[in-house]
Coordinates of C-alpha atoms and ligand atoms in Angstrom, one line a residue:
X17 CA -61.7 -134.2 47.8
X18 CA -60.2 -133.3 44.2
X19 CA -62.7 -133.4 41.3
X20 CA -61.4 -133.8 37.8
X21 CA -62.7 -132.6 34.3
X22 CA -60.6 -132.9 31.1
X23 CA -59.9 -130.5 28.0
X24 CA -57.1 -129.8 25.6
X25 CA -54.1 -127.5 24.8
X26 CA -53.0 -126.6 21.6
X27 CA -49.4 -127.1 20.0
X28 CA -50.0 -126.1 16.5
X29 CA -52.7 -128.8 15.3
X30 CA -52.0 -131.2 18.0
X31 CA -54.3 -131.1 21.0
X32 CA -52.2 -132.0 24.5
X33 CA -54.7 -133.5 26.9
X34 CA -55.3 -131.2 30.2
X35 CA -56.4 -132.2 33.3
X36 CA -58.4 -130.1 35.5
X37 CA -58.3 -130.5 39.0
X38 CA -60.7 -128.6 41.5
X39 CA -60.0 -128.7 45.4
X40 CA -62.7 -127.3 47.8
X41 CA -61.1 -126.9 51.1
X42 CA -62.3 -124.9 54.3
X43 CA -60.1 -121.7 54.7
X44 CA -60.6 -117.9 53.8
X45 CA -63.0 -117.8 50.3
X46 CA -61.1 -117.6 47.4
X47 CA -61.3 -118.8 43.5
X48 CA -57.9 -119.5 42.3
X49 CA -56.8 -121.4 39.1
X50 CA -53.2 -122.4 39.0
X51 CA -51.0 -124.3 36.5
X52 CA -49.4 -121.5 33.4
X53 CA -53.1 -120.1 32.9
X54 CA -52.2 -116.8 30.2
X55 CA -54.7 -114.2 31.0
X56 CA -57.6 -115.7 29.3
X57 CA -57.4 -118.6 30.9
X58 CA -57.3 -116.7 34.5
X59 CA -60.1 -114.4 34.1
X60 CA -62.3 -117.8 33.0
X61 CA -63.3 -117.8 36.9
X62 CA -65.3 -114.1 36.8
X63 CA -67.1 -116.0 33.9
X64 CA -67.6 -119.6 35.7
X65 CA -69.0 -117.7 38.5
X66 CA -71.2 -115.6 36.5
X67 CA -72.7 -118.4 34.9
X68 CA -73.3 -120.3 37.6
X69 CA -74.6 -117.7 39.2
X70 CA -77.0 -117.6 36.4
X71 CA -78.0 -120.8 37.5
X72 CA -78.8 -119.5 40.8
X73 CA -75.8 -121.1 41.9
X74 CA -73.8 -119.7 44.6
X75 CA -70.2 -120.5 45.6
X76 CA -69.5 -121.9 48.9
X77 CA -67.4 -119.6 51.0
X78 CA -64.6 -121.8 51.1
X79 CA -61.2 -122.1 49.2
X80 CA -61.7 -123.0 45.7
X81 CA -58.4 -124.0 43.6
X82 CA -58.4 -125.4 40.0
X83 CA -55.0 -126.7 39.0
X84 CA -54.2 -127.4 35.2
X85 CA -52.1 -130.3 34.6
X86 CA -49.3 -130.7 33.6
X87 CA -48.4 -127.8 35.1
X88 CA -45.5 -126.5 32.8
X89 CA -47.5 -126.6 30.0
X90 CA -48.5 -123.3 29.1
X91 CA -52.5 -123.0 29.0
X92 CA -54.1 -120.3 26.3
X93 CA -57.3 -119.4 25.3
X94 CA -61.3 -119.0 26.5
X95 CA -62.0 -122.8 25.8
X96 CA -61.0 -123.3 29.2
X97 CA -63.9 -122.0 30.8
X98 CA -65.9 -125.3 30.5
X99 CA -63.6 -127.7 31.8
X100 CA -63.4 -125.4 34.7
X101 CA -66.8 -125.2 35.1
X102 CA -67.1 -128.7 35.1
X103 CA -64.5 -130.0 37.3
X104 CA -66.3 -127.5 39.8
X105 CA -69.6 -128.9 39.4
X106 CA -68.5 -132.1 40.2
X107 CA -66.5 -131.3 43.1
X108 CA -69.7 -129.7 44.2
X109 CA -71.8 -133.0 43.7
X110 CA -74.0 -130.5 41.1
X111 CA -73.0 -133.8 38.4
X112 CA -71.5 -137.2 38.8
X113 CA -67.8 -137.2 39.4
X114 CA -67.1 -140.0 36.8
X115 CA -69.3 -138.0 34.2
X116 CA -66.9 -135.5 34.5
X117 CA -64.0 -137.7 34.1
X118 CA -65.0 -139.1 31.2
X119 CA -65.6 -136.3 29.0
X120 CA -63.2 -134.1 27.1
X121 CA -65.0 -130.5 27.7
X122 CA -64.1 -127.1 25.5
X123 CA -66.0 -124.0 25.1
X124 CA -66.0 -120.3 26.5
X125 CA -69.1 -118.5 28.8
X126 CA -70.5 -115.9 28.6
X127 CA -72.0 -114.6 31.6
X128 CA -75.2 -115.8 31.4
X129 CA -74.3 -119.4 30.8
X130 CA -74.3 -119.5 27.1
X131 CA -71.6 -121.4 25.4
X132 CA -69.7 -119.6 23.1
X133 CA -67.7 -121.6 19.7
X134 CA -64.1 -122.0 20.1
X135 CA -61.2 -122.7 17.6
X136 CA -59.8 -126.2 17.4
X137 CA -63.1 -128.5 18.4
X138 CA -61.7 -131.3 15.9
X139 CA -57.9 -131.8 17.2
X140 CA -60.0 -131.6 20.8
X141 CA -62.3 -134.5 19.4
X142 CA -58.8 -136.6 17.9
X143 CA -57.3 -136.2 21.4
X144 CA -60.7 -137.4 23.1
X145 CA -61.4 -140.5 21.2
X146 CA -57.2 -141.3 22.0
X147 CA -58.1 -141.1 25.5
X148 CA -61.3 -143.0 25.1
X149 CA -63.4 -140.0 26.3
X150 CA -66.2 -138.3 24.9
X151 CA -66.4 -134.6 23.7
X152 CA -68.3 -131.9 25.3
X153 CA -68.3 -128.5 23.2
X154 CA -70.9 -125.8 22.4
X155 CA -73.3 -126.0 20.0
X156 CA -72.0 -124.3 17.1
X157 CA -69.1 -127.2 17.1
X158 CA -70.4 -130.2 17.2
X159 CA -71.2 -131.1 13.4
X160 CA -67.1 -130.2 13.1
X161 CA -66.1 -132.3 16.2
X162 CA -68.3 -134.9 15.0
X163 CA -66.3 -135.9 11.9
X164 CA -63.9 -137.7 14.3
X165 CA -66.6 -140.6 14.3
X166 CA -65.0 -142.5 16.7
X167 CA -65.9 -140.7 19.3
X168 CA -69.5 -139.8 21.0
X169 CA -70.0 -135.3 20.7
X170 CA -72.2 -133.9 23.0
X171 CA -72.7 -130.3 22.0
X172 CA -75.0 -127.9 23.9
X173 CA -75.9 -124.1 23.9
X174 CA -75.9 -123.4 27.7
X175 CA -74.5 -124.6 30.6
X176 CA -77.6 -125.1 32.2
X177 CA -78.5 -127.7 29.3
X178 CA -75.0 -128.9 30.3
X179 CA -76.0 -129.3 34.0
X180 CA -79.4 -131.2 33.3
X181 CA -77.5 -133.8 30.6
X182 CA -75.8 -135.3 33.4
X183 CA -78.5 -135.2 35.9
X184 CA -80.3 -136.9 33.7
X185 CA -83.1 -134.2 33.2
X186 CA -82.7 -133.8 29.5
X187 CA -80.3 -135.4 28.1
X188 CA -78.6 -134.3 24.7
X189 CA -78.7 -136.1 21.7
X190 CA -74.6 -136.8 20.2
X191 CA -74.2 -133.8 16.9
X192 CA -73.8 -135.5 13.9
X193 CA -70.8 -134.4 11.4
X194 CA -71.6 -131.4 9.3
X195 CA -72.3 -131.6 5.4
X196 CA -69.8 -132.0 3.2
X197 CA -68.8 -128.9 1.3
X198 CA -69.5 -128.7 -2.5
X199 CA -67.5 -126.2 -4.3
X200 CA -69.7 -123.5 -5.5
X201 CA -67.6 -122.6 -8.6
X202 CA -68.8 -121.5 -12.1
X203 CA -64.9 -120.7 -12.5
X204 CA -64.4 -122.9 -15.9
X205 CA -61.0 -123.2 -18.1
X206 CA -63.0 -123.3 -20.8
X207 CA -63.1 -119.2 -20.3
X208 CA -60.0 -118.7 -20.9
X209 CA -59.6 -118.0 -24.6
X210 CA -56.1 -118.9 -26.6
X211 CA -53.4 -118.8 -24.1
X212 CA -52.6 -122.4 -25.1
X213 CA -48.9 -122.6 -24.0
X214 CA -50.0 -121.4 -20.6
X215 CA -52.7 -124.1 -20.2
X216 CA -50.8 -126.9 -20.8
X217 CA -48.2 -125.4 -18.2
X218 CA -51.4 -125.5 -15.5
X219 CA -51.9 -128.8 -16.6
X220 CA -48.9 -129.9 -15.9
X221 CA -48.3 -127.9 -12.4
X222 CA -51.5 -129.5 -11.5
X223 CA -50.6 -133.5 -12.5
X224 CA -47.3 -132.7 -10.7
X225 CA -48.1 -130.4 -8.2
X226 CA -45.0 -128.6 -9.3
X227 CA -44.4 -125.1 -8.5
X228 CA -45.3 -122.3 -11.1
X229 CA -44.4 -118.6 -12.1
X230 CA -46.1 -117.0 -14.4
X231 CA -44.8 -113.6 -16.0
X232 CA -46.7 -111.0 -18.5
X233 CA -48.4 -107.7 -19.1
X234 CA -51.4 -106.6 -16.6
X235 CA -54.4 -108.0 -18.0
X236 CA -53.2 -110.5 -20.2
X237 CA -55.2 -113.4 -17.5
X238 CA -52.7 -114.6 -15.2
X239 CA -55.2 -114.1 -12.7
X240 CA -57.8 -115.5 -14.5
X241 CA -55.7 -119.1 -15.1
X242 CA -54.6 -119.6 -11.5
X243 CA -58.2 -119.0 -10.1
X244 CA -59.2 -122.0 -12.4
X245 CA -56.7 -124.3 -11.2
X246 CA -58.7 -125.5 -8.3
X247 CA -61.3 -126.7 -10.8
X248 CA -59.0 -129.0 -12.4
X249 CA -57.0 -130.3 -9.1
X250 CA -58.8 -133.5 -8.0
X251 CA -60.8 -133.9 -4.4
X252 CA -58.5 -134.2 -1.4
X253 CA -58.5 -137.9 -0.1
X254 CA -60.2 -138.5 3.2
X255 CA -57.0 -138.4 4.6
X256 CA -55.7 -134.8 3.5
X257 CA -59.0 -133.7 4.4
X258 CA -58.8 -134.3 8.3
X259 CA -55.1 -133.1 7.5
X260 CA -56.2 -129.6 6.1
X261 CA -59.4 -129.5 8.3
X262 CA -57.7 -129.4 11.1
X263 CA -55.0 -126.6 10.4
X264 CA -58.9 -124.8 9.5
X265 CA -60.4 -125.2 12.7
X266 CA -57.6 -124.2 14.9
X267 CA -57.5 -121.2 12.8
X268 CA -61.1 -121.3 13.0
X269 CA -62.1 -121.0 9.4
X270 CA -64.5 -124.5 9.6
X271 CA -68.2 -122.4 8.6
X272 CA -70.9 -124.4 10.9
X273 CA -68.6 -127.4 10.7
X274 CA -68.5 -128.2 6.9
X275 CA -65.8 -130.2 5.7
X276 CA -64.7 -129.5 2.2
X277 CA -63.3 -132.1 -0.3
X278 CA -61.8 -129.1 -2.8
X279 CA -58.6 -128.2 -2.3
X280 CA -57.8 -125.1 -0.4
X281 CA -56.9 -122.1 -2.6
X282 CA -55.1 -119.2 -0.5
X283 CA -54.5 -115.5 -1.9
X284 CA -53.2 -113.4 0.6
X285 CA -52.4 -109.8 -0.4
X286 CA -49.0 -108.8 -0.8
X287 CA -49.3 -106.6 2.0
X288 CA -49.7 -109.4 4.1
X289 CA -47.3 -109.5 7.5
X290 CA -45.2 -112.1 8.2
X291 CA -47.7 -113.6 10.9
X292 CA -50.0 -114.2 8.4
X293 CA -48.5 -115.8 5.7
X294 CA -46.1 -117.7 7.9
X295 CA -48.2 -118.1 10.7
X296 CA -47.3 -116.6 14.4
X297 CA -49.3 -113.6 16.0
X298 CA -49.7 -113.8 19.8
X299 CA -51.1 -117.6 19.8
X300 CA -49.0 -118.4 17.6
X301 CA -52.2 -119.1 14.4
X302 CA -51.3 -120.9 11.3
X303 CA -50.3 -118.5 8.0
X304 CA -51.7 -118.6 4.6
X305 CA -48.7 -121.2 3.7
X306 CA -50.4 -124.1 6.8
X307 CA -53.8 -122.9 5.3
X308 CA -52.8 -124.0 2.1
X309 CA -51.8 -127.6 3.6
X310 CA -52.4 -130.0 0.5
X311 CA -53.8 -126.6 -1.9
X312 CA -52.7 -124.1 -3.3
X313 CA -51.1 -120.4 -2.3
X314 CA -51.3 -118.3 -4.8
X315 CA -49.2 -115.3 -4.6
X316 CA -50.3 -113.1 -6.6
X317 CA -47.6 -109.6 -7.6
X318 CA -45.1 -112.5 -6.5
X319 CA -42.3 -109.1 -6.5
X320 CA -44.2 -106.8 -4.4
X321 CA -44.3 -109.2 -1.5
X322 CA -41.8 -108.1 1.6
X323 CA -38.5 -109.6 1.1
X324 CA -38.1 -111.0 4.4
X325 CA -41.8 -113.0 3.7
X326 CA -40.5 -114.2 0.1
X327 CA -36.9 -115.4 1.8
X328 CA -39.2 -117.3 4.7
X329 CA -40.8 -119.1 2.2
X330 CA -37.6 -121.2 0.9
X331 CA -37.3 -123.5 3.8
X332 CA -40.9 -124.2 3.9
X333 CA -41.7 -124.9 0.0
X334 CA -38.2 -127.4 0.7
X335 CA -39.5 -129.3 3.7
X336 CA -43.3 -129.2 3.8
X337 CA -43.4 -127.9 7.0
X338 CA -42.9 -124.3 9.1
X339 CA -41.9 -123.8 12.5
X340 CA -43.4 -120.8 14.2
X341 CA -41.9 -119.1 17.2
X342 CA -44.0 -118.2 20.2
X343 CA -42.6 -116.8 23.9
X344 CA -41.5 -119.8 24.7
X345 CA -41.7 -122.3 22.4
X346 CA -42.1 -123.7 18.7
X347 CA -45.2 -125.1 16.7
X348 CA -44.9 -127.2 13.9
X349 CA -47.4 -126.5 11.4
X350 CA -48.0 -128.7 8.1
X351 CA -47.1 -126.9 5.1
X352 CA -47.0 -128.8 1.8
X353 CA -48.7 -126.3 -1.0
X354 CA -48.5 -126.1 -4.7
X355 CA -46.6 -122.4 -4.7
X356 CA -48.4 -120.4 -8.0
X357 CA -47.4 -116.9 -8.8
X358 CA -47.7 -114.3 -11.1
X359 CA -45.9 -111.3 -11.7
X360 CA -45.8 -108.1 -14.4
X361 CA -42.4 -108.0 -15.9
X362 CA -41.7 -105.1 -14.6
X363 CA -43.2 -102.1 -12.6
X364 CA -44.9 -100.3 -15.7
X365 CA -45.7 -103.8 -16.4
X366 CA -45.6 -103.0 -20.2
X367 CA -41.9 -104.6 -20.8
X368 CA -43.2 -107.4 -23.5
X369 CA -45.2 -104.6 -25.4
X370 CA -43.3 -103.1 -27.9
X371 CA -46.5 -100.0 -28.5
X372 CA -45.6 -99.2 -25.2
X373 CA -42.4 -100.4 -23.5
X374 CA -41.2 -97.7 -21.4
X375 CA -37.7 -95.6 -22.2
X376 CA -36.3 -97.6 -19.1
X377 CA -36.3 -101.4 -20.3
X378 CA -34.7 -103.9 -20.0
X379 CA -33.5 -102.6 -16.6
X380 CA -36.8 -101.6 -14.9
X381 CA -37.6 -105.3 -15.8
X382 CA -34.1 -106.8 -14.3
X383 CA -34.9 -104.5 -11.3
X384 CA -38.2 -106.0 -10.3
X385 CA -37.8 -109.2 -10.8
X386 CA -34.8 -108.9 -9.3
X387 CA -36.4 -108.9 -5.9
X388 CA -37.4 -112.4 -6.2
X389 CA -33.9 -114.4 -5.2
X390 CA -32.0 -116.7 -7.0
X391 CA -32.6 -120.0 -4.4
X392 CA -36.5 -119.0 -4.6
X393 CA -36.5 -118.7 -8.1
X394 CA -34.1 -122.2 -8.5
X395 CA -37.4 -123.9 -6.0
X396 CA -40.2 -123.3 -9.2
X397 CA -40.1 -125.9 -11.5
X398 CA -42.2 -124.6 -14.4
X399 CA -41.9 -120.4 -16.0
X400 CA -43.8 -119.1 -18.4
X401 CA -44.9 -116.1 -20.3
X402 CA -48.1 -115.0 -20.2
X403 CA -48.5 -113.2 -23.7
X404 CA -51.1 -110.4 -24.0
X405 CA -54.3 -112.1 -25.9
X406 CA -55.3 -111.7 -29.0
X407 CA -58.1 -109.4 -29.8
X408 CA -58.9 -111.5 -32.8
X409 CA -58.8 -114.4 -30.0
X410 CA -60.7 -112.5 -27.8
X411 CA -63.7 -112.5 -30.7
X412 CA -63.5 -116.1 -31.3
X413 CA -66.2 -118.7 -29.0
X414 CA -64.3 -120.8 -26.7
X415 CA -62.9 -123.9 -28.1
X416 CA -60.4 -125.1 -25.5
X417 CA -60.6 -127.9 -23.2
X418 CA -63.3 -127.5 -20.1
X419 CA -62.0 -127.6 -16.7
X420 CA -63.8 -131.1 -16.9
X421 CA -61.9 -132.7 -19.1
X422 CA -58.7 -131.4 -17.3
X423 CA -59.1 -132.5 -14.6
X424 CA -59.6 -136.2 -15.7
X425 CA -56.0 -135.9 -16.9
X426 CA -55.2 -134.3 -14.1
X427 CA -56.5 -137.3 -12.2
X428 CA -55.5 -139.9 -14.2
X429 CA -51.3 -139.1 -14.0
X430 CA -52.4 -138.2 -10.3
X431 CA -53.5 -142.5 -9.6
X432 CA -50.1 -143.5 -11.6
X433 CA -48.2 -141.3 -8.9
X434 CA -50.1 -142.6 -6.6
X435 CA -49.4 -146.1 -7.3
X436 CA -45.3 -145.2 -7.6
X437 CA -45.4 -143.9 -4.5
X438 CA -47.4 -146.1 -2.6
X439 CA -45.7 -146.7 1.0
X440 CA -43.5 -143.8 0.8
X441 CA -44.9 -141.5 3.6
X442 CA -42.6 -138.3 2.5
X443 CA -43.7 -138.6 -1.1
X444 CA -46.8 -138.6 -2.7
X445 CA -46.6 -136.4 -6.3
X446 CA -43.7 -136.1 -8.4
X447 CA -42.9 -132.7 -7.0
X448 CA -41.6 -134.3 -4.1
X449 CA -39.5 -137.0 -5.4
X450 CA -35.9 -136.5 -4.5
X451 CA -32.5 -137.8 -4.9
X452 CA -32.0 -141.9 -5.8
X453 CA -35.9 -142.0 -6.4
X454 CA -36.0 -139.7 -9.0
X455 CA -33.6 -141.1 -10.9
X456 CA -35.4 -144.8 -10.7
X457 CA -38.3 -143.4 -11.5
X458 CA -37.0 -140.7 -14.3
X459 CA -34.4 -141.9 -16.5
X460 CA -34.7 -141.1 -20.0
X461 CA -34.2 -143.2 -22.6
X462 CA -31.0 -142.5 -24.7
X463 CA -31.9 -140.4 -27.0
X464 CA -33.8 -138.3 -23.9
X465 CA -30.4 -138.5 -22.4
X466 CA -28.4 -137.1 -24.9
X467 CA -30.8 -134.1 -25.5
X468 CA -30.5 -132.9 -21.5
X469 CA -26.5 -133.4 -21.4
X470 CA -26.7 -131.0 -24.8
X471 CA -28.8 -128.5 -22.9
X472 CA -27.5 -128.8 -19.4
X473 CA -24.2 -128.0 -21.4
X474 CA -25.4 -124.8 -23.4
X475 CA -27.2 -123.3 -20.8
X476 CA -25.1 -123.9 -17.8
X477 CA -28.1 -126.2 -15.8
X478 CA -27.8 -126.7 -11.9
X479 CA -27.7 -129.6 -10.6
X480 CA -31.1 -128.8 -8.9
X481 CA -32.5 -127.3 -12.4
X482 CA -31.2 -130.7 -13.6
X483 CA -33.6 -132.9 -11.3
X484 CA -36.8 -130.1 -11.7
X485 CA -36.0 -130.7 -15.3
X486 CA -36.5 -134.6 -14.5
X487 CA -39.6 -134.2 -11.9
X488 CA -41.0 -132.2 -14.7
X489 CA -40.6 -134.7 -17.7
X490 CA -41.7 -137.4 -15.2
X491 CA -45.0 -135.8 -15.1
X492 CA -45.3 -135.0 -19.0
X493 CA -44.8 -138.7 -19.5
X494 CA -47.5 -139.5 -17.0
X495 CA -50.4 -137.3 -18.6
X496 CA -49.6 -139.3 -21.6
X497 CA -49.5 -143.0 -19.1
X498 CA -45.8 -143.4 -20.8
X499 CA -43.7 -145.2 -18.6
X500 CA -40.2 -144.3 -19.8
X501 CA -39.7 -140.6 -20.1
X502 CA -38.0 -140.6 -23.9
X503 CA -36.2 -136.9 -25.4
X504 CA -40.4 -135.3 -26.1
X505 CA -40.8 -134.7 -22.6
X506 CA -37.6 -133.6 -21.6
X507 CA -37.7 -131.6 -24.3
X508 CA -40.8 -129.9 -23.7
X509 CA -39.8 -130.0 -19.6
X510 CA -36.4 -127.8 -20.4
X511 CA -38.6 -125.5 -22.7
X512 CA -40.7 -124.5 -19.1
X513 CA -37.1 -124.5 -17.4
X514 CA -35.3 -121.5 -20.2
X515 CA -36.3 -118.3 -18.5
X516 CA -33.5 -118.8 -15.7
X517 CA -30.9 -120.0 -18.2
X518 CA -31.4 -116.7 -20.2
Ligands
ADP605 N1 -57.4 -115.2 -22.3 C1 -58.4 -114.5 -21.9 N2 -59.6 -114.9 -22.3 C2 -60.7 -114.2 -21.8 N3 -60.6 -113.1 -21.1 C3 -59.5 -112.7 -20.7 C4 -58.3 -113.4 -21.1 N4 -57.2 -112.7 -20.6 C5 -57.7 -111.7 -19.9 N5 -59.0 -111.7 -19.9 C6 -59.9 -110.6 -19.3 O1 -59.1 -109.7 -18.7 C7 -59.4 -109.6 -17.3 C8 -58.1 -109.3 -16.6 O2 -57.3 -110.4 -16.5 P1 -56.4 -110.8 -15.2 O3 -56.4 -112.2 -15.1 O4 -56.8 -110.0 -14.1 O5 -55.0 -110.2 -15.8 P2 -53.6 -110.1 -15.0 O6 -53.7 -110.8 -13.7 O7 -52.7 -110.8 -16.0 O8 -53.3 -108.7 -14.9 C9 -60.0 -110.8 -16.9 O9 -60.9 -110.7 -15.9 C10 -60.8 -111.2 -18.2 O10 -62.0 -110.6 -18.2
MG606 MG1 -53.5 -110.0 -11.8

């Protein structure tokens, strides 16, 4: 007689349904689980027996296989160790057979029965309400899984509570979803004194979602601006939500199941390895770049990071997704970020000061930045200089715009965009408009016309600094709800666009 229990493997943030088979035939005793298990997977049977031991209950001395299906999937990780457990209990008539059937389980043991949290509850619980099954997890996951909604979460601490659910004893009450995050920010732009120019460039990476570079002496608040742009980004809709979610919970990062509504903000140091901004490692984790999913990376000393890590970036910024290469095979891992960076000029970072430029400029400045390539450089939309403040500036009370009132605008060229693009599955901000759609949705009037042949002439424009100059005006002429983009906003898009020309 074969019992069968359910659970999930992983494929970046798709969950691949597994089915758990357990034989128990007479023969010489043995536990033995078949199928690709990696090591983790194997060693779940020195914990199933423990905790069932625990239970005070004792394996029959017969020939106990577990078989993971499909078998040429590989199978990794301790969430395992439930399934297995289950599909034994069954076949040992210790719960009903069709309870375990119709349950998706995942969770690790420890040796005394308890259930331990694992990484990816909410794919599992997408992949359970698919199959029309319910989710079984431990404690600690349930208000994540639960967000699913269309599918009943049972959540318990031990195995034991596990064991007397399906008897009937005590059963378990489904989890409910977990709160809903609020930002806990006092961050406000309205801290930010003078700096006007570099502002209004935010405001326009942020109505865009265009990429952003920001260059200028240490201290001057580059900083300090991009660690206020998530309080003028508007709330992810429902549906980037469960998107970015669930690149969090495979990676883990869900704290007691909370779902946030604020974008994701990523910093990784610039010591960071490949693995982790890309994403890789021995299971093959989502990077700071699939954390960012629908947010914002923020890379911060843009020169000092590796150049293989800045070069691996290109392909991913273009196509809003990254593969990542395990043993023996790839996941594909969503990717679509706002790219913001800051840099010093150069390594004394005192190039733009004239008290103190050092004997060595202007090529200690063409040196560093010279470690950020051309092609990466061509991919950021809008450049500016970040000019030392003031100290007369510095003196005055804060007059500028709060983060509030930004963000309204923010929002409000957002809902045009969203309304242009509405049906387009590729395309959702202006930053992502490409070839014959940009142009319908972009052409200047004559006089606009005119202006960017003049300048594309001058300065020599690619044909991709062309269209960033277009994406760009695109979204100055939505902050102001124009719907022709006239020779003002290309104007003041190719001003943002000068630094490469130079
Ligand atoms: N425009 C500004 N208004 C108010 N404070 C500022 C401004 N620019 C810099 N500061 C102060 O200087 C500190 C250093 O700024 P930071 O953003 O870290 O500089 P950078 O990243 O350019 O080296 C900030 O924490 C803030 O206290
Ligand atoms: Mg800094």
């Amino acid at each position: 007689m074969v019992a069968r229990a359910y659970t999930v493997a992983f494929e970046g943030v798709e969950a691949l349904t597994v089915e758990v088979q357990c034989a128990v035939s007479p023969g010489l005793p043995a536990f033995s689980i078949v199928g690709l298990p990696d090591k983790a997977v194997s060693e779940a049977r020195e914990r199933v027996r423990a905790a069932l031991n625990a239970m005070a209950i004792a394996l029959p001395s017969k020939r106990i296989t577990i078989n993971l299906s499909p078998a040429d999937l590989p199978k990794e990780g301790s969430h395992f160790d439930l399934p297995v457990a289950i599909a034994l209990l069954a076949a040992l008539n210790i719960i009903p057979e069709d309870a375990a059937e119709n349950c998706v389980s995942l969770g690790e043991l420890s040796l005394d029965g308890t259930l331990v949290p694992v990484t990816g509850a909410l794919p599992a619980a997408m992949s359970a309400a698919e199959s029309n099954r319910i989710l079984l997890c431990p404690a600690a996951s349930g208000s994540e899984a639960a967000w699913v909604g269309n599918t009943q979460v049972i959540a318990a601490l031990t195995l034991a509570d596990v064991v007397r659910h399906y008897t009937g004893q005590s059963p378990l009450a489904p989890s409910k979803p977990g709160e809903v995050v609020r930002p806990q920010t006092d961050k406000n732009m309205r801290d930010i004194k003078g700096q006007e120019r570099a502002k209004r460039a935010l405001e326009i990476a942020a109505a865009g979602r265009h990429h952003f570079l920001m260059t200028g002496s240490p201290g001057s608040g580059k900083s300090m601006l991009a660690s206020r742009l998530p309080s003028v980004l508007p709330p992810l809709s429902a549906q980037e939500a469960l998107e970015t979610s669930m690149i969090h919970s495979v990676a883990g990062l869900l704290d007691q199941g909370g779902i946030s509504r604020e974008r994701p903000f990523r910093e990784p140091h610039h010591t960071a390895s490949m693995a982790a901004i890309v994403g890789g490692g021995r299971r093959a984790s989502p990077g700071e770049i699939s954390l960012a999913h629908n947010g914002v990376l923020f890379l911060d000393e843009l020169p000092e990071f590796s150049r293989a890590v800045l070069e691996t970036l290109r392909q991913p910024i273009e196509s809003g997704e990254v593969m990542v290469a395990r043993a023996n095979a790839h996941v594909t891992y969503p990717c679509r970020f706002m790219l913001v960076a800051a840099a010093n000029p150069c390594r004394c970072g005192e190039m733009f000061n004239p008290a103190k430029a050092c004997s060595r400029a202007p090529v200690c400045g063409e040196d560093y930045m010279g470690r950020i390539s051309g092609p990466l450089m061509d991919r950021i939309d809008l450049r500016i200089e970040v000019p030392p403040v003031d100290f007369r500036d510095l003196d005055l009370p804060s007059d500028g715009d709060s983060s509030l009132a930004i963000a309204a605008r923010v929002a409000a060229a957002r809902d045009l965009q969203s309304a242009r693009f509405e049906g387009q599955t590729s395309m959702r901000v202006n930053a992502d408009a490409a070839g014959g759609i940009l142009e319908e949705i972009a052409t200047p009037d004559t006089e606009g016309r005119e202006f960017l042949q003049t300048v594309a002439e001058r300065f020599g424009l690619s044909a991709r600094g062309y269209h960033r100059v277009l994406r760009v005006a695109r979204t100055i002429a939505d902050l102001e709800a124009s719907s022709q983009v006239r020779r003002p906003h290309i104007a003041e898009a190719v001003s943002f666009r000068l630094a490469d020309a130079k």
